[in-house]
C-alpha cells in the first residue's frame, strides 16, 4: 500500500475526530470553571436582579388580584423572598436586595395608589 498526502491527511483528520469524540464522552459535564469567570459573575448578578424583579412583579400582581373592592393590596418583602426562593431557587436572598427590588417595581407600576408595602421601612 502506498501512502500519499491525501490519505495521510484523511487518516489524521479521522484520528483527531475520534480523539475529540472520546474526550467529549469522558469529560462530559466536568467543566471545573468557566472560560471567563468575570463574565460568568456578571451574568449571575444580572440573573439574580432579574429574578428579584420578576418575583416582585408576581407578588404585586397576586396582591392586586386578591385585594377586595376598595381595599389596598398588601405587598410584603417576605412574599418576595418566598417567591424568589420557590420559583427561582435563590435560597440566600438578602432582605435588603428584595426590598430594593420591591421598591423599584412598586414605583414602576405606580402602586402607591392602590397598594401598601413594607419595603420602605
Coordinates of N, CA and C in Angstrom, one line a residue:
X1 N 0.8 -1.2 0.0 CA 0.0 0.0 0.0 C 0.9 1.2 0.0
X2 N 0.5 2.2 -0.8 CA 1.3 3.3 -1.0 C 0.6 4.5 -0.3
X3 N 1.3 5.2 0.6 CA 0.7 6.4 1.3 C 1.0 7.7 0.5
X4 N -0.1 8.3 0.1 CA 0.1 9.6 -0.5 C -0.4 10.7 0.5
X5 N -0.3 11.9 0.1 CA -0.6 13.1 1.0 C -2.1 13.1 1.4
X6 N -3.0 12.8 0.4 CA -4.4 12.8 0.7 C -4.8 11.8 1.7
X7 N -4.2 10.6 1.6 CA -4.6 9.5 2.5 C -4.1 9.8 3.9
X8 N -2.9 10.4 4.0 CA -2.3 10.8 5.3 C -3.1 11.8 6.0
X9 N -3.5 12.8 5.3 CA -4.4 13.9 5.8 C -5.7 13.4 6.3
X10 N -6.3 12.5 5.5 CA -7.6 11.9 5.8 C -7.5 11.0 7.1
X11 N -6.4 10.3 7.3 CA -6.2 9.5 8.5 C -6.0 10.4 9.7
X12 N -5.2 11.5 9.5 CA -5.0 12.4 10.6 C -6.3 13.1 11.1
X13 N -7.1 13.5 10.1 CA -8.4 14.2 10.4 C -9.3 13.2 11.1
X14 N -9.3 11.9 10.6 CA -10.2 10.9 11.3 C -9.8 10.6 12.7
X15 N -8.5 10.5 12.9 CA -8.0 10.2 14.3 C -8.2 11.4 15.2
X16 N -8.1 12.6 14.7 CA -8.4 13.8 15.5 C -9.8 13.8 15.9
X17 N -10.7 13.5 15.0 CA -12.1 13.5 15.3 C -12.5 12.4 16.3
X18 N -11.9 11.2 16.1 CA -12.2 10.2 17.1 C -11.7 10.6 18.5
X19 N -10.5 11.2 18.5 CA -9.9 11.6 19.8 C -10.8 12.7 20.5
X20 N -11.3 13.6 19.7 CA -12.2 14.7 20.3 C -13.5 14.1 20.8
X21 N -14.1 13.1 20.0 CA -15.3 12.5 20.5 C -15.1 11.7 21.8
X22 N -14.0 11.0 21.8 CA -13.6 10.2 23.0 C -13.4 11.2 24.2
X23 N -12.7 12.3 24.0 CA -12.5 13.2 25.1 C -13.9 13.8 25.6
X24 N -14.7 14.1 24.6 CA -16.0 14.7 25.0 C -16.9 13.7 25.8
X25 N -16.8 12.4 25.4 CA -17.6 11.4 26.2 C -17.0 11.2 27.6
X26 N -15.7 11.3 27.7 CA -15.1 11.1 29.0 C -15.3 12.3 30.0
X27 N -15.1 13.5 29.4 CA -15.2 14.7 30.3 C -16.5 15.4 30.2
X28 N -17.5 14.8 29.8 CA -18.8 15.4 29.6 C -19.3 15.9 31.0
X29 N -19.6 17.2 31.1 CA -20.2 17.8 32.3 C -19.1 18.0 33.4
X30 N -17.9 17.9 33.1 CA -16.9 18.1 34.2 C -16.1 19.4 34.1
X31 N -16.7 20.4 33.6 CA -16.1 21.7 33.5 C -15.9 22.2 34.9
X32 N -14.7 22.5 35.3 CA -14.4 23.0 36.6 C -14.7 24.5 36.8
X33 N -14.4 25.2 35.8 CA -14.6 26.7 35.9 C -14.9 27.2 34.5
X34 N -15.6 28.3 34.4 CA -15.9 28.9 33.1 C -14.7 29.5 32.5
X35 N -14.7 29.7 31.2 CA -13.6 30.3 30.5 C -13.4 31.7 30.9
X36 N -14.5 32.4 31.1 CA -14.4 33.8 31.5 C -15.1 34.0 32.8
X37 N -14.4 33.9 33.9 CA -15.0 34.0 35.3 C -15.7 35.3 35.5
X38 N -15.1 36.4 35.1 CA -15.8 37.7 35.2 C -17.1 37.8 34.5
X39 N -17.1 37.3 33.3 CA -18.4 37.3 32.6 C -19.4 36.4 33.2
X40 N -19.0 35.3 33.8 CA -20.0 34.4 34.5 C -20.5 35.1 35.7
X41 N -19.7 35.8 36.4 CA -20.2 36.6 37.6 C -21.2 37.7 37.2
X42 N -20.9 38.4 36.1 CA -21.8 39.5 35.7 C -23.1 38.9 35.2
X43 N -23.1 37.8 34.6 CA -24.3 37.2 34.1 C -25.1 36.7 35.3
X44 N -24.5 36.1 36.3 CA -25.1 35.7 37.5 C -25.8 36.8 38.3
X45 N -25.1 38.0 38.3 CA -25.7 39.2 39.0 C -26.9 39.7 38.3
X46 N -26.8 39.7 36.9 CA -28.0 40.1 36.1 C -29.2 39.2 36.3
X47 N -28.9 37.9 36.3 CA -30.0 36.9 36.5 C -30.6 37.0 37.9
X48 N -29.8 37.3 38.9 CA -30.3 37.5 40.3 C -31.2 38.7 40.4
X49 N -30.7 39.8 39.8 CA -31.6 41.0 39.8 C -32.8 40.8 39.0
X50 N -32.8 40.2 37.9 CA -34.0 39.9 37.1 C -34.9 39.0 37.8
X51 N -34.4 38.0 38.5 CA -35.3 37.1 39.3 C -36.0 37.9 40.4
X52 N -35.3 38.8 41.1 CA -35.9 39.7 42.1 C -37.0 40.6 41.5
X53 N -36.7 41.1 40.3 CA -37.7 42.0 39.7 C -39.0 41.2 39.3
X54 N -38.8 40.0 38.7 CA -39.9 39.1 38.4 C -40.7 38.7 39.6
X55 N -40.0 38.3 40.6 CA -40.7 37.9 41.9 C -41.5 39.1 42.4
X56 N -40.9 40.3 42.4 CA -41.7 41.5 42.8 C -42.9 41.7 42.0
X57 N -42.8 41.6 40.7 CA -43.9 41.8 39.8 C -45.0 40.7 40.1
X58 N -44.6 39.5 40.3 CA -45.6 38.4 40.6 C -46.3 38.7 41.9
X59 N -45.5 39.2 42.9 CA -46.2 39.4 44.2 C -47.1 40.6 44.1
X60 N -46.8 41.6 43.4 CA -47.6 42.8 43.2 C -48.9 42.4 42.5
X61 N -48.8 41.6 41.4 CA -49.9 41.1 40.7 C -50.8 40.3 41.5
X62 N -50.3 39.4 42.3 CA -51.1 38.5 43.2 C -51.8 39.3 44.2
X63 N -51.1 40.2 44.8 CA -51.7 41.1 45.9 C -52.9 41.9 45.3
X64 N -52.7 42.4 44.1 CA -53.8 43.2 43.5 C -55.0 42.3 43.1
X65 N -54.7 41.1 42.7 CA -55.8 40.1 42.4 C -56.6 39.7 43.6
X66 N -55.9 39.6 44.8 CA -56.5 39.1 46.0 C -57.1 40.2 46.8
X67 N -56.8 41.4 46.5 CA -57.4 42.5 47.3 C -58.9 42.7 46.9
X68 N -59.7 42.9 47.9 CA -61.1 43.1 47.7 C -61.4 44.5 47.1
X69 N -62.6 44.7 46.8 CA -63.0 46.0 46.2 C -62.8 47.1 47.2
X70 N -62.1 48.1 46.8 CA -61.8 49.3 47.7 C -60.7 49.0 48.7
X71 N -60.2 47.8 48.8 CA -59.1 47.5 49.8 C -57.7 47.7 49.1
X72 N -56.7 48.2 49.9 CA -55.4 48.3 49.3 C -54.8 46.9 49.2
X73 N -54.0 46.7 48.2 CA -53.2 45.4 48.1 C -52.0 45.5 49.0
X74 N -51.8 44.4 49.8 CA -50.7 44.4 50.7 C -49.6 43.6 50.1
X75 N -48.4 44.3 49.9 CA -47.3 43.6 49.3 C -46.1 43.6 50.3
X76 N -45.6 42.4 50.6 CA -44.6 42.4 51.6 C -43.2 41.9 51.0
X77 N -42.2 42.3 51.7 CA -40.8 41.8 51.3 C -40.7 40.3 51.6
X78 N -41.4 39.8 52.6 CA -41.4 38.3 52.9 C -42.0 37.6 51.7
X79 N -43.0 38.1 51.1 CA -43.6 37.4 50.0 C -42.7 37.4 48.8
X80 N -41.9 38.5 48.6 CA -40.9 38.5 47.5 C -39.8 37.4 47.8
X81 N -39.4 37.4 49.0 CA -38.4 36.4 49.4 C -38.9 35.0 49.2
X82 N -40.2 34.7 49.5 CA -40.7 33.4 49.3 C -40.8 33.0 47.9
X83 N -41.3 34.0 47.0 CA -41.4 33.7 45.6 C -40.1 33.5 45.0
X84 N -39.1 34.3 45.4 CA -37.7 34.1 44.8 C -37.2 32.8 45.2
X85 N -37.4 32.3 46.4 CA -36.9 31.0 46.8 C -37.6 29.9 46.1
X86 N -39.0 30.0 46.1 CA -39.8 28.9 45.5 C -39.7 28.8 44.0
X87 N -39.8 29.9 43.3 CA -39.9 30.0 41.9 C -38.5 30.0 41.2
X88 N -37.6 30.7 41.8 CA -36.3 30.9 41.1 C -35.1 30.2 41.7
X89 N -35.3 29.6 42.9 CA -34.3 28.7 43.5 C -33.2 29.5 44.3
X90 N -33.4 30.8 44.6 CA -32.4 31.5 45.3 C -32.7 31.4 46.8
X91 N -32.0 30.6 47.5 CA -32.2 30.4 49.0 C -31.7 31.6 49.8
X92 N -30.5 32.1 49.5 CA -29.9 33.1 50.3 C -30.1 34.5 49.8
X93 N -31.3 34.9 49.6 CA -31.6 36.3 49.1 C -31.6 37.2 50.3
X94 N -30.8 38.3 50.2 CA -30.7 39.3 51.2 C -32.0 40.1 51.3
X95 N -32.5 40.3 52.4 CA -33.8 41.1 52.6 C -33.7 42.5 52.0
X96 N -32.5 43.1 52.1 CA -32.4 44.5 51.6 C -32.4 44.5 50.1
X97 N -31.9 43.4 49.4 CA -32.0 43.3 48.0 C -33.4 43.1 47.5
X98 N -34.2 42.3 48.3 CA -35.6 42.1 47.9 C -36.4 43.3 48.1
X99 N -36.1 44.1 49.2 CA -36.8 45.3 49.5 C -36.5 46.4 48.4
X100 N -35.2 46.4 48.0 CA -34.9 47.4 46.9 C -35.6 47.1 45.6
X101 N -35.6 45.8 45.3 CA -36.3 45.3 44.1 C -37.8 45.6 44.2
X102 N -38.4 45.4 45.3 CA -39.8 45.7 45.5 C -40.1 47.2 45.4
X103 N -39.2 48.0 46.0 CA -39.4 49.4 45.9 C -39.4 49.9 44.4
X104 N -38.4 49.4 43.7 CA -38.3 49.7 42.3 C -39.5 49.4 41.5
X105 N -40.0 48.1 41.7 CA -41.2 47.7 40.9 C -42.5 48.4 41.4
X106 N -42.5 48.7 42.7 CA -43.6 49.4 43.3 C -43.7 50.8 42.7
X107 N -42.6 51.5 42.5 CA -42.6 52.8 41.9 C -42.9 52.7 40.3
X108 N -42.3 51.6 39.7 CA -42.5 51.4 38.3 C -44.0 51.2 37.9
X109 N -44.7 50.4 38.7 CA -46.1 50.1 38.4 C -47.0 51.1 39.1
X110 N -46.5 52.2 39.7 CA -47.3 53.2 40.4 C -48.3 52.6 41.4
X111 N -47.8 51.8 42.3 CA -48.6 51.1 43.2 C -49.1 51.9 44.4
X112 N -48.6 53.1 44.6 CA -48.9 53.9 45.8 C -50.4 54.2 45.8
X113 N -51.1 54.2 44.7 CA -52.5 54.5 44.6 C -53.4 53.4 45.2
X114 N -52.9 52.1 45.0 CA -53.8 51.0 45.5 C -53.1 49.9 46.2
X115 N -51.8 50.1 46.6 CA -51.0 49.1 47.3 C -50.4 49.7 48.6
X116 N -50.0 48.8 49.5 CA -49.3 49.2 50.7 C -48.1 48.2 50.8
X117 N -46.9 48.7 51.2 CA -45.8 47.8 51.3 C -45.0 48.1 52.5
X118 N -44.2 47.1 52.9 CA -43.2 47.3 54.0 C -41.8 47.5 53.5
X119 N -41.6 47.7 52.2 CA -40.3 47.8 51.6 C -39.6 49.1 52.0
X120 N -40.3 50.1 52.4 CA -39.7 51.3 52.7 C -39.3 51.4 54.2
X121 N -39.7 50.4 55.0 CA -39.4 50.5 56.4 C -38.1 50.0 56.9

